[in-house]
PDB file of C-alpha atoms in Angstrom:
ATOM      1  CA  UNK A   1     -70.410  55.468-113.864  1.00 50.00           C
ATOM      2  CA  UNK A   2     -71.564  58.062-110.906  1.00 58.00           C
ATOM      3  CA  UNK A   3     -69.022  59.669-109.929  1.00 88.00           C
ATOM      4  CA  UNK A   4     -69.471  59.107-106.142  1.00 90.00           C
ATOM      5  CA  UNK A   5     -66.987  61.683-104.881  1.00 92.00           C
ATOM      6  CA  UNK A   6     -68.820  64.466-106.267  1.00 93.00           C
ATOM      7  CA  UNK A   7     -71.944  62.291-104.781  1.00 93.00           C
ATOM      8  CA  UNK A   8     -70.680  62.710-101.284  1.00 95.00           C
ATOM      9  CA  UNK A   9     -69.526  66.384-101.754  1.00 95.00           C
ATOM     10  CA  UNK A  10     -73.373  67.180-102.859  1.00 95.00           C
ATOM     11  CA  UNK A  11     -74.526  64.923 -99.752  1.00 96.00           C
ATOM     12  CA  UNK A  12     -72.142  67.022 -97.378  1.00 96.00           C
ATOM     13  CA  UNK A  13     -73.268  70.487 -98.936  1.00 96.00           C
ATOM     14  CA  UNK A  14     -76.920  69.289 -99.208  1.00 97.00           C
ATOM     15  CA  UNK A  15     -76.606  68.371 -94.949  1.00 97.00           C
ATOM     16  CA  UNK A  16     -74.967  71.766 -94.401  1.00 97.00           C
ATOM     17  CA  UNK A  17     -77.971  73.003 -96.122  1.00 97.00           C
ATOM     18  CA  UNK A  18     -80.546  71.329 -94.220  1.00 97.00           C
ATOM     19  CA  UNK A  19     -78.969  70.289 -90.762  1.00 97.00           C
ATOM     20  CA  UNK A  20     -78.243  72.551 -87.603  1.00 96.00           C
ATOM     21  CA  UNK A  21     -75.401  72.734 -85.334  1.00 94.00           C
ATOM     22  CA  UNK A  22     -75.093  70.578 -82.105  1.00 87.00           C
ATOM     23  CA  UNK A  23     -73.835  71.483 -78.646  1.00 87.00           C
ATOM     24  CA  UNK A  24     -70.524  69.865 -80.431  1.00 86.00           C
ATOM     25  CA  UNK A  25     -70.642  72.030 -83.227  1.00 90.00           C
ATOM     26  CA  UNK A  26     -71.577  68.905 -85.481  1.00 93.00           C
ATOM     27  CA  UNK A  27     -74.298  69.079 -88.197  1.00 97.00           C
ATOM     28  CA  UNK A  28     -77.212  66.567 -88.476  1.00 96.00           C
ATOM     29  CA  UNK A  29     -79.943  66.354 -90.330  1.00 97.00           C
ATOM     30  CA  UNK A  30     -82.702  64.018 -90.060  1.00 97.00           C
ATOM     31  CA  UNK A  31     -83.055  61.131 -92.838  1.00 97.00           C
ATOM     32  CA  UNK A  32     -86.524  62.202 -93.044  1.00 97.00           C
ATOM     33  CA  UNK A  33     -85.684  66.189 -93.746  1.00 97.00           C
ATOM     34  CA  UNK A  34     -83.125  65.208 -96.355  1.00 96.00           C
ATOM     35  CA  UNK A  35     -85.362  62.485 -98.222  1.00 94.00           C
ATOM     36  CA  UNK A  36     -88.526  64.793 -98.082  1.00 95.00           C
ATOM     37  CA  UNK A  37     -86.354  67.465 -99.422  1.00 96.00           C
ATOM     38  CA  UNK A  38     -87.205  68.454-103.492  1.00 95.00           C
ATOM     39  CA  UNK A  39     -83.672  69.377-103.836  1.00 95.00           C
ATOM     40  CA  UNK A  40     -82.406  66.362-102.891  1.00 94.00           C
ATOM     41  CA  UNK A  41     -84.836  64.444-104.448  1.00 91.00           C
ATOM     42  CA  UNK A  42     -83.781  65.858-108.058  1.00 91.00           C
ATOM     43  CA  UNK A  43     -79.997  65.750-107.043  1.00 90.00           C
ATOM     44  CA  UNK A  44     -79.456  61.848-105.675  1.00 90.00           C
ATOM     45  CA  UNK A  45     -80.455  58.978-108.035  1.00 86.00           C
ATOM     46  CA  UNK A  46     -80.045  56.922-104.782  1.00 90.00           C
ATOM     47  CA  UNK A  47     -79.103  58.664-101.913  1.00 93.00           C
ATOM     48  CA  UNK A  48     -79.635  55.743 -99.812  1.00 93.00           C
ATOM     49  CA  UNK A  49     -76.669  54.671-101.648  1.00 93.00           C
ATOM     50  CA  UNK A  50     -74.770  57.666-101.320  1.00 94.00           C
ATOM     51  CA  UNK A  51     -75.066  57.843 -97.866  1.00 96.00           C
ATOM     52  CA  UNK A  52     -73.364  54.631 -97.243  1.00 96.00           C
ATOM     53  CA  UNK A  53     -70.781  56.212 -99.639  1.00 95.00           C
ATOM     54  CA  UNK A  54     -70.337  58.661 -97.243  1.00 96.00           C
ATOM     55  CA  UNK A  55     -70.969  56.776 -94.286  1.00 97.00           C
ATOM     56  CA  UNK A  56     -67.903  54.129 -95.396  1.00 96.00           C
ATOM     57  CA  UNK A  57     -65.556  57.036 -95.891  1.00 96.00           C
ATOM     58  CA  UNK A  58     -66.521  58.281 -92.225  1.00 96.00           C
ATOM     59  CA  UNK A  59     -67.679  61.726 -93.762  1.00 96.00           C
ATOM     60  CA  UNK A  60     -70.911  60.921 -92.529  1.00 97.00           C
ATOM     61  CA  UNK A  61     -71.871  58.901 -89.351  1.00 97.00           C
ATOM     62  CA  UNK A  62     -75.745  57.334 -88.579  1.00 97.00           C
ATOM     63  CA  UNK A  63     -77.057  54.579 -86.720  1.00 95.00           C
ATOM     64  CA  UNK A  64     -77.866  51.180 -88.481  1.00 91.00           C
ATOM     65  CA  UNK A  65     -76.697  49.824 -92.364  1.00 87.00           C
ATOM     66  CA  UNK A  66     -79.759  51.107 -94.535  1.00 88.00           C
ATOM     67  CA  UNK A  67     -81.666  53.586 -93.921  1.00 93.00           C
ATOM     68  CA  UNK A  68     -85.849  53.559 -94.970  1.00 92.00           C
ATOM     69  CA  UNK A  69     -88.053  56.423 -95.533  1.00 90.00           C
ATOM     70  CA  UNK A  70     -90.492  55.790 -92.941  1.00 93.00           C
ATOM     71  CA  UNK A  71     -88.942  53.586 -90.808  1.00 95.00           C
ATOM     72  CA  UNK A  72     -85.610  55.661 -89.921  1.00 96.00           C
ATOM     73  CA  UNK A  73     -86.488  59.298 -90.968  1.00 96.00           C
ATOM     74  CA  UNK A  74     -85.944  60.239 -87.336  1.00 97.00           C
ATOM     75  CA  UNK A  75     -82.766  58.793 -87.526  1.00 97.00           C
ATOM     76  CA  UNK A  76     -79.945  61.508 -87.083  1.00 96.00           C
ATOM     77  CA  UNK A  77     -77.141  61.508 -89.731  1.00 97.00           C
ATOM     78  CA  UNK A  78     -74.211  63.404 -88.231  1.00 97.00           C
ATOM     79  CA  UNK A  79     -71.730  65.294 -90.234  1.00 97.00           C
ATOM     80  CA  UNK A  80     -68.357  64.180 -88.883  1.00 95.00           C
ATOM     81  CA  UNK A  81     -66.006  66.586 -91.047  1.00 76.00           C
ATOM     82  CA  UNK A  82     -66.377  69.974 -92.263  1.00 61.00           C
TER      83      UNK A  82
END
């Protein structure tokens, strides 16, 4: 099995990585950026998945239940601890 903690602490590093700060001091990173990324691409079997991981354990906060490459890459996905 995938172990999803370690999923989620990629995800978090990988938003760092990609994201910028908001007025709040809050990262987020597009969905598009981080599914267009090659980094990510090679690191997340299903990072749809692991973002509602994330999203469930409130490490990660977006609007909607799945996000679609596409459809929702302007969609923001907010990084809600540090």
């Amino acid at each position: 099995t995938m172990n999803v903690e370690h999923e989620i602490s990629l995800l978090v590093e990988e938003i760092r990585r990609l994201g910028t700060k908001n007025a709040d001091g809050q990262v987020s990173v597009k969905f598009g950026v981080l599914f267009a990324d090659e980094k990510c691409a090679n690191l997340f079997e299903a990072l749809v998945g692991t973002l509602k991981a994330a999203k469930r354990r409130k490490i990660i906060a977006y609007q909607g239940e799945l996000l679609l490459q596409g459809v929702h890459d302007n969609v923001d996905i907010m990084l809600l601890q540090d």
